[in-house]
Amino acid sequence: MAAYQAHYEKLKDNVAKYETVLDPLICKEVELTTMNDDMHFVFCDFVYQVLLPFFRDSSIRDVLGAENTISSSDLCYQTSDLEDTVDESILPPSGVVPFHGISLYASPLCYLYDDPIILFNIFKKLYTRYFYKLHNLCPHDEENILGLSVLFEKILLEMEPNLTHHFLSNGIQPIRLVFKWLFRAFSGYLTPDQVLHLWDRILGFDTLKVLPLLAVGILAFRKNNLYQVTTTSAAEVS
């Protein structure tokens, strides 16, 4: 625990001393998602304390490997006097590009932990083990977002062939209805307790394949309403 604390404190100190060109993007992400979410807005400060150090943590790039991260020698920090936890030749040091919705991977965890150090490390473990796959196209991993999308369509066709036929005959692509659920691991679409129960099953089964299973289950539960719609926009609100 002492090592985790020391590592986090070093990253936190770097956040306080130096600003990166990505910091405003990260802050805007929190404002647009966590701050505008009725169930998570009270945790904005905690999410800042997770994401700002997270994108400075070069050990994440080491864990995920080059094929799952990005690097650029053309972008650098605004100062060259950096702590040794940050690789100044790569921006972001973590190798993870900030994207809209990443704060929703951290927000539900705030219901479980009120210690920023524990929260940061739990988020880091979940991201480097599971969540990075949800915006990753690595062909060697069947649980990347494309693989999960294909699995969803296969399960839907097998379990609900009539519903699938209804969708396709009306020009509705089923994956368009659920892709955002998969991409965010349902965070922001289910209540926090439901999200945490879902993530607990991801941990228990050690797989993201529970996400397309749940997506199929939701469509099956709503199929009586979905049979009544003939457009994608109508299906999204049914």
mmCIF file of C-alpha atoms in Angstrom, residues 3-222:
data_model
loop_
_atom_site.group_PDB
_atom_site.id
_atom_site.type_symbol
_atom_site.label_atom_id
_atom_site.label_comp_id
_atom_site.label_asym_id
_atom_site.label_seq_id
_atom_site.Cartn_x
_atom_site.Cartn_y
_atom_site.Cartn_z
ATOM 1 C CA ALA A 3 4.226 1.953 -2.764
ATOM 2 C CA TYR A 4 0.811 2.736 -4.259
ATOM 3 C CA GLN A 5 0.519 5.793 -2.045
ATOM 4 C CA ALA A 6 3.992 7.057 -2.930
ATOM 5 C CA HIS A 7 3.330 6.588 -6.650
ATOM 6 C CA TYR A 8 0.009 8.415 -6.463
ATOM 7 C CA GLU A 9 1.444 11.257 -4.401
ATOM 8 C CA LYS A 10 4.199 11.748 -6.970
ATOM 9 C CA LEU A 11 1.643 11.916 -9.775
ATOM 10 C CA LYS A 12 -0.551 14.249 -7.739
ATOM 11 C CA ASP A 13 2.422 16.513 -7.076
ATOM 12 C CA ASN A 14 3.091 16.624 -10.801
ATOM 13 C CA VAL A 15 -0.520 17.665 -11.425
ATOM 14 C CA ALA A 16 -0.096 20.529 -8.964
ATOM 15 C CA LYS A 17 3.193 21.724 -10.460
ATOM 16 C CA TYR A 18 2.718 21.311 -14.194
ATOM 17 C CA GLU A 19 -0.112 21.661 -16.662
ATOM 18 C CA THR A 20 -0.326 19.639 -19.856
ATOM 19 C CA VAL A 21 -2.143 20.643 -23.015
ATOM 20 C CA LEU A 22 -4.577 17.785 -22.326
ATOM 21 C CA ASP A 23 -5.625 18.976 -18.868
ATOM 22 C CA PRO A 24 -8.327 21.333 -20.226
ATOM 23 C CA LEU A 25 -9.737 18.450 -22.289
ATOM 24 C CA ILE A 26 -9.899 16.225 -19.231
ATOM 25 C CA CYS A 27 -11.577 18.962 -17.202
ATOM 26 C CA LYS A 28 -14.081 19.566 -20.000
ATOM 27 C CA GLU A 29 -14.806 15.838 -20.127
ATOM 28 C CA VAL A 30 -15.658 15.822 -16.416
ATOM 29 C CA GLU A 31 -17.829 18.913 -16.836
ATOM 30 C CA LEU A 32 -19.770 17.422 -19.748
ATOM 31 C CA THR A 33 -20.342 14.000 -18.214
ATOM 32 C CA THR A 34 -19.916 13.642 -14.458
ATOM 33 C CA MET A 35 -21.026 17.177 -13.632
ATOM 34 C CA ASN A 36 -24.153 16.824 -15.786
ATOM 35 C CA ASP A 37 -25.119 13.436 -14.369
ATOM 36 C CA ASP A 38 -27.677 13.581 -11.554
ATOM 37 C CA MET A 39 -26.241 10.450 -9.962
ATOM 38 C CA HIS A 40 -22.561 11.401 -10.129
ATOM 39 C CA PHE A 41 -22.179 15.191 -10.054
ATOM 40 C CA VAL A 42 -21.280 15.186 -6.349
ATOM 41 C CA PHE A 43 -18.150 13.178 -7.170
ATOM 42 C CA CYS A 44 -16.562 15.626 -9.614
ATOM 43 C CA ASP A 45 -13.632 16.389 -7.316
ATOM 44 C CA PHE A 46 -12.888 12.693 -6.880
ATOM 45 C CA VAL A 47 -13.015 12.104 -10.632
ATOM 46 C CA TYR A 48 -10.551 14.957 -11.179
ATOM 47 C CA GLN A 49 -8.250 13.351 -8.612
ATOM 48 C CA VAL A 50 -8.383 10.112 -10.585
ATOM 49 C CA LEU A 51 -8.169 11.236 -14.206
ATOM 50 C CA LEU A 52 -5.542 13.979 -14.013
ATOM 51 C CA PRO A 53 -2.950 11.662 -12.387
ATOM 52 C CA PHE A 54 -4.113 8.746 -14.552
ATOM 53 C CA PHE A 55 -3.138 10.385 -17.831
ATOM 54 C CA ARG A 56 0.274 11.254 -16.365
ATOM 55 C CA ASP A 57 1.005 7.686 -15.275
ATOM 56 C CA SER A 58 3.537 6.196 -17.696
ATOM 57 C CA SER A 59 3.274 2.775 -16.018
ATOM 58 C CA ILE A 60 -0.104 2.353 -17.739
ATOM 59 C CA ARG A 61 1.632 2.387 -21.107
ATOM 60 C CA ASP A 62 3.980 -0.317 -19.852
ATOM 61 C CA VAL A 63 1.067 -2.490 -18.700
ATOM 62 C CA LEU A 64 -1.018 -2.150 -21.856
ATOM 63 C CA GLY A 65 1.860 -2.362 -24.308
ATOM 64 C CA ALA A 66 2.571 -0.403 -27.470
ATOM 65 C CA GLU A 67 -0.235 -1.942 -29.537
ATOM 66 C CA ASN A 68 -2.873 -0.701 -27.091
ATOM 67 C CA THR A 69 -1.519 2.813 -26.524
ATOM 68 C CA ILE A 70 -0.289 5.757 -28.561
ATOM 69 C CA SER A 71 2.902 7.737 -28.429
ATOM 70 C CA SER A 72 4.103 10.894 -30.060
ATOM 71 C CA SER A 73 7.444 12.637 -29.907
ATOM 72 C CA ASP A 74 5.869 15.650 -31.605
ATOM 73 C CA LEU A 75 3.833 16.563 -28.535
ATOM 74 C CA CYS A 76 5.393 17.364 -25.203
ATOM 75 C CA TYR A 77 4.774 19.037 -21.889
ATOM 76 C CA GLN A 78 4.833 22.792 -21.470
ATOM 77 C CA THR A 79 7.894 22.409 -19.265
ATOM 78 C CA SER A 80 10.929 20.173 -19.512
ATOM 79 C CA ASP A 81 11.505 20.006 -15.761
ATOM 80 C CA LEU A 82 9.362 16.959 -15.017
ATOM 81 C CA GLU A 83 9.226 14.328 -12.332
ATOM 82 C CA ASP A 84 10.535 10.870 -13.186
ATOM 83 C CA THR A 85 7.001 9.444 -13.195
ATOM 84 C CA VAL A 86 6.331 11.252 -16.458
ATOM 85 C CA ASP A 87 7.877 10.599 -19.851
ATOM 86 C CA GLU A 88 8.160 14.066 -21.357
ATOM 87 C CA SER A 89 8.597 12.742 -24.903
ATOM 88 C CA ILE A 90 5.142 11.196 -24.960
ATOM 89 C CA LEU A 91 1.809 12.886 -24.547
ATOM 90 C CA PRO A 92 -0.161 11.653 -22.797
ATOM 91 C CA PRO A 93 2.430 9.761 -20.706
ATOM 92 C CA SER A 94 -0.122 7.008 -20.054
ATOM 93 C CA GLY A 95 -0.440 6.375 -23.787
ATOM 94 C CA VAL A 96 -4.225 6.638 -23.435
ATOM 95 C CA VAL A 97 -5.950 9.317 -25.478
ATOM 96 C CA PRO A 98 -8.699 11.131 -23.532
ATOM 97 C CA PHE A 99 -12.121 10.464 -25.000
ATOM 98 C CA HIS A 100 -15.657 11.517 -24.236
ATOM 99 C CA GLY A 101 -17.124 9.295 -21.542
ATOM 100 C CA ILE A 102 -13.981 8.025 -19.853
ATOM 101 C CA SER A 103 -14.987 9.745 -16.612
ATOM 102 C CA LEU A 104 -18.013 7.434 -16.472
ATOM 103 C CA TYR A 105 -15.641 4.525 -15.875
ATOM 104 C CA ALA A 106 -14.547 6.239 -12.655
ATOM 105 C CA SER A 107 -17.758 7.839 -11.389
ATOM 106 C CA PRO A 108 -19.581 4.689 -10.151
ATOM 107 C CA LEU A 109 -16.527 3.667 -8.125
ATOM 108 C CA CYS A 110 -16.911 6.818 -6.043
ATOM 109 C CA TYR A 111 -19.883 5.155 -4.362
ATOM 110 C CA LEU A 112 -17.505 2.524 -2.996
ATOM 111 C CA TYR A 113 -14.345 4.432 -2.111
ATOM 112 C CA ASP A 114 -13.755 7.850 -0.593
ATOM 113 C CA ASP A 115 -9.965 7.574 -0.508
ATOM 114 C CA PRO A 116 -8.494 9.052 -3.728
ATOM 115 C CA ILE A 117 -5.502 6.717 -3.568
ATOM 116 C CA ILE A 118 -7.643 3.582 -3.410
ATOM 117 C CA LEU A 119 -10.043 5.007 -5.975
ATOM 118 C CA PHE A 120 -7.203 5.782 -8.377
ATOM 119 C CA ASN A 121 -5.671 2.329 -8.100
ATOM 120 C CA ILE A 122 -8.983 0.473 -8.439
ATOM 121 C CA PHE A 123 -9.822 2.531 -11.521
ATOM 122 C CA LYS A 124 -6.359 1.930 -12.954
ATOM 123 C CA LYS A 125 -6.667 -1.840 -12.427
ATOM 124 C CA LEU A 126 -10.124 -1.986 -14.002
ATOM 125 C CA TYR A 127 -9.068 0.125 -16.951
ATOM 126 C CA THR A 128 -5.869 -1.761 -17.730
ATOM 127 C CA ARG A 129 -7.572 -5.144 -17.347
ATOM 128 C CA TYR A 130 -10.943 -4.504 -18.989
ATOM 129 C CA PHE A 131 -12.090 -1.046 -19.998
ATOM 130 C CA TYR A 132 -9.296 -0.236 -22.447
ATOM 131 C CA LYS A 133 -10.697 -2.994 -24.659
ATOM 132 C CA LEU A 134 -13.914 -1.026 -25.139
ATOM 133 C CA HIS A 135 -12.160 1.505 -27.372
ATOM 134 C CA ASN A 136 -9.524 -0.791 -28.782
ATOM 135 C CA LEU A 137 -9.321 -2.486 -32.182
ATOM 136 C CA CYS A 138 -6.443 -4.851 -31.465
ATOM 137 C CA PRO A 139 -7.062 -7.866 -33.751
ATOM 138 C CA HIS A 140 -5.542 -10.281 -31.229
ATOM 139 C CA ASP A 141 -8.209 -9.641 -28.591
ATOM 140 C CA GLU A 142 -11.702 -11.023 -29.205
ATOM 141 C CA GLU A 143 -13.061 -8.856 -26.396
ATOM 142 C CA ASN A 144 -12.305 -5.566 -28.110
ATOM 143 C CA ILE A 145 -15.261 -3.392 -29.017
ATOM 144 C CA LEU A 146 -15.622 -4.962 -32.467
ATOM 145 C CA GLY A 147 -15.528 -8.478 -31.059
ATOM 146 C CA LEU A 148 -18.162 -7.630 -28.468
ATOM 147 C CA SER A 149 -20.328 -6.037 -31.160
ATOM 148 C CA VAL A 150 -20.117 -9.161 -33.317
ATOM 149 C CA LEU A 151 -20.899 -11.342 -30.306
ATOM 150 C CA PHE A 152 -23.948 -9.206 -29.540
ATOM 151 C CA GLU A 153 -25.300 -9.665 -33.064
ATOM 152 C CA LYS A 154 -24.691 -13.424 -32.991
ATOM 153 C CA ILE A 155 -26.459 -13.851 -29.648
ATOM 154 C CA LEU A 156 -29.354 -11.629 -30.711
ATOM 155 C CA LEU A 157 -29.825 -13.620 -33.917
ATOM 156 C CA GLU A 158 -29.738 -16.913 -32.024
ATOM 157 C CA MET A 159 -31.949 -15.905 -29.111
ATOM 158 C CA GLU A 160 -34.315 -13.465 -30.837
ATOM 159 C CA PRO A 161 -34.435 -14.308 -34.575
ATOM 160 C CA ASN A 162 -37.857 -12.718 -35.069
ATOM 161 C CA LEU A 163 -36.762 -9.477 -33.445
ATOM 162 C CA THR A 164 -33.596 -9.472 -35.542
ATOM 163 C CA HIS A 165 -35.663 -9.985 -38.689
ATOM 164 C CA HIS A 166 -37.944 -7.121 -37.673
ATOM 165 C CA PHE A 167 -34.968 -4.823 -37.194
ATOM 166 C CA LEU A 168 -33.303 -5.684 -40.479
ATOM 167 C CA SER A 169 -36.500 -5.600 -42.524
ATOM 168 C CA ASN A 170 -37.008 -2.020 -41.349
ATOM 169 C CA GLY A 171 -33.423 -0.949 -41.927
ATOM 170 C CA ILE A 172 -32.587 -0.849 -38.220
ATOM 171 C CA GLN A 173 -29.073 -1.945 -37.314
ATOM 172 C CA PRO A 174 -29.336 -3.534 -33.839
ATOM 173 C CA ILE A 175 -25.762 -2.653 -32.920
ATOM 174 C CA ARG A 176 -26.589 1.041 -33.271
ATOM 175 C CA LEU A 177 -29.057 0.664 -30.410
ATOM 176 C CA VAL A 178 -26.564 -0.829 -27.969
ATOM 177 C CA PHE A 179 -23.106 0.298 -29.061
ATOM 178 C CA LYS A 180 -23.044 3.205 -26.615
ATOM 179 C CA TRP A 181 -23.998 0.809 -23.809
ATOM 180 C CA LEU A 182 -21.104 -1.484 -24.645
ATOM 181 C CA PHE A 183 -18.637 1.362 -25.134
ATOM 182 C CA ARG A 184 -19.306 2.754 -21.656
ATOM 183 C CA ALA A 185 -19.898 -0.587 -19.929
ATOM 184 C CA PHE A 186 -23.453 0.669 -19.274
ATOM 185 C CA SER A 187 -22.207 3.461 -17.007
ATOM 186 C CA GLY A 188 -24.529 6.421 -17.373
ATOM 187 C CA TYR A 189 -27.319 4.199 -18.697
ATOM 188 C CA LEU A 190 -28.032 2.104 -15.604
ATOM 189 C CA THR A 191 -28.252 3.277 -12.016
ATOM 190 C CA PRO A 192 -24.923 3.211 -10.129
ATOM 191 C CA ASP A 193 -25.874 0.151 -8.068
ATOM 192 C CA GLN A 194 -26.842 -1.740 -11.230
ATOM 193 C CA VAL A 195 -23.589 -0.715 -12.919
ATOM 194 C CA LEU A 196 -21.571 -1.913 -9.938
ATOM 195 C CA HIS A 197 -23.429 -5.237 -9.883
ATOM 196 C CA LEU A 198 -22.688 -5.614 -13.597
ATOM 197 C CA TRP A 199 -19.017 -4.797 -13.132
ATOM 198 C CA ASP A 200 -18.897 -7.271 -10.260
ATOM 199 C CA ARG A 201 -19.945 -9.957 -12.727
ATOM 200 C CA ILE A 202 -17.266 -8.819 -15.154
ATOM 201 C CA LEU A 203 -14.757 -9.377 -12.365
ATOM 202 C CA GLY A 204 -16.345 -12.653 -11.298
ATOM 203 C CA PHE A 205 -16.354 -14.174 -14.778
ATOM 204 C CA ASP A 206 -13.216 -12.275 -15.797
ATOM 205 C CA THR A 207 -14.714 -11.291 -19.136
ATOM 206 C CA LEU A 208 -16.443 -8.396 -20.860
ATOM 207 C CA LYS A 209 -18.752 -10.801 -22.669
ATOM 208 C CA VAL A 210 -21.412 -10.172 -20.047
ATOM 209 C CA LEU A 211 -21.925 -6.754 -21.681
ATOM 210 C CA PRO A 212 -23.382 -8.036 -24.984
ATOM 211 C CA LEU A 213 -25.360 -10.634 -23.028
ATOM 212 C CA LEU A 214 -27.007 -7.893 -20.996
ATOM 213 C CA ALA A 215 -27.597 -5.813 -24.128
ATOM 214 C CA VAL A 216 -29.442 -8.726 -25.745
ATOM 215 C CA GLY A 217 -31.404 -9.276 -22.548
ATOM 216 C CA ILE A 218 -32.562 -5.655 -22.479
ATOM 217 C CA LEU A 219 -33.721 -5.765 -26.100
ATOM 218 C CA ALA A 220 -35.497 -9.063 -25.455
ATOM 219 C CA PHE A 221 -37.227 -7.546 -22.428
ATOM 220 C CA ARG A 222 -38.366 -4.578 -24.535
#
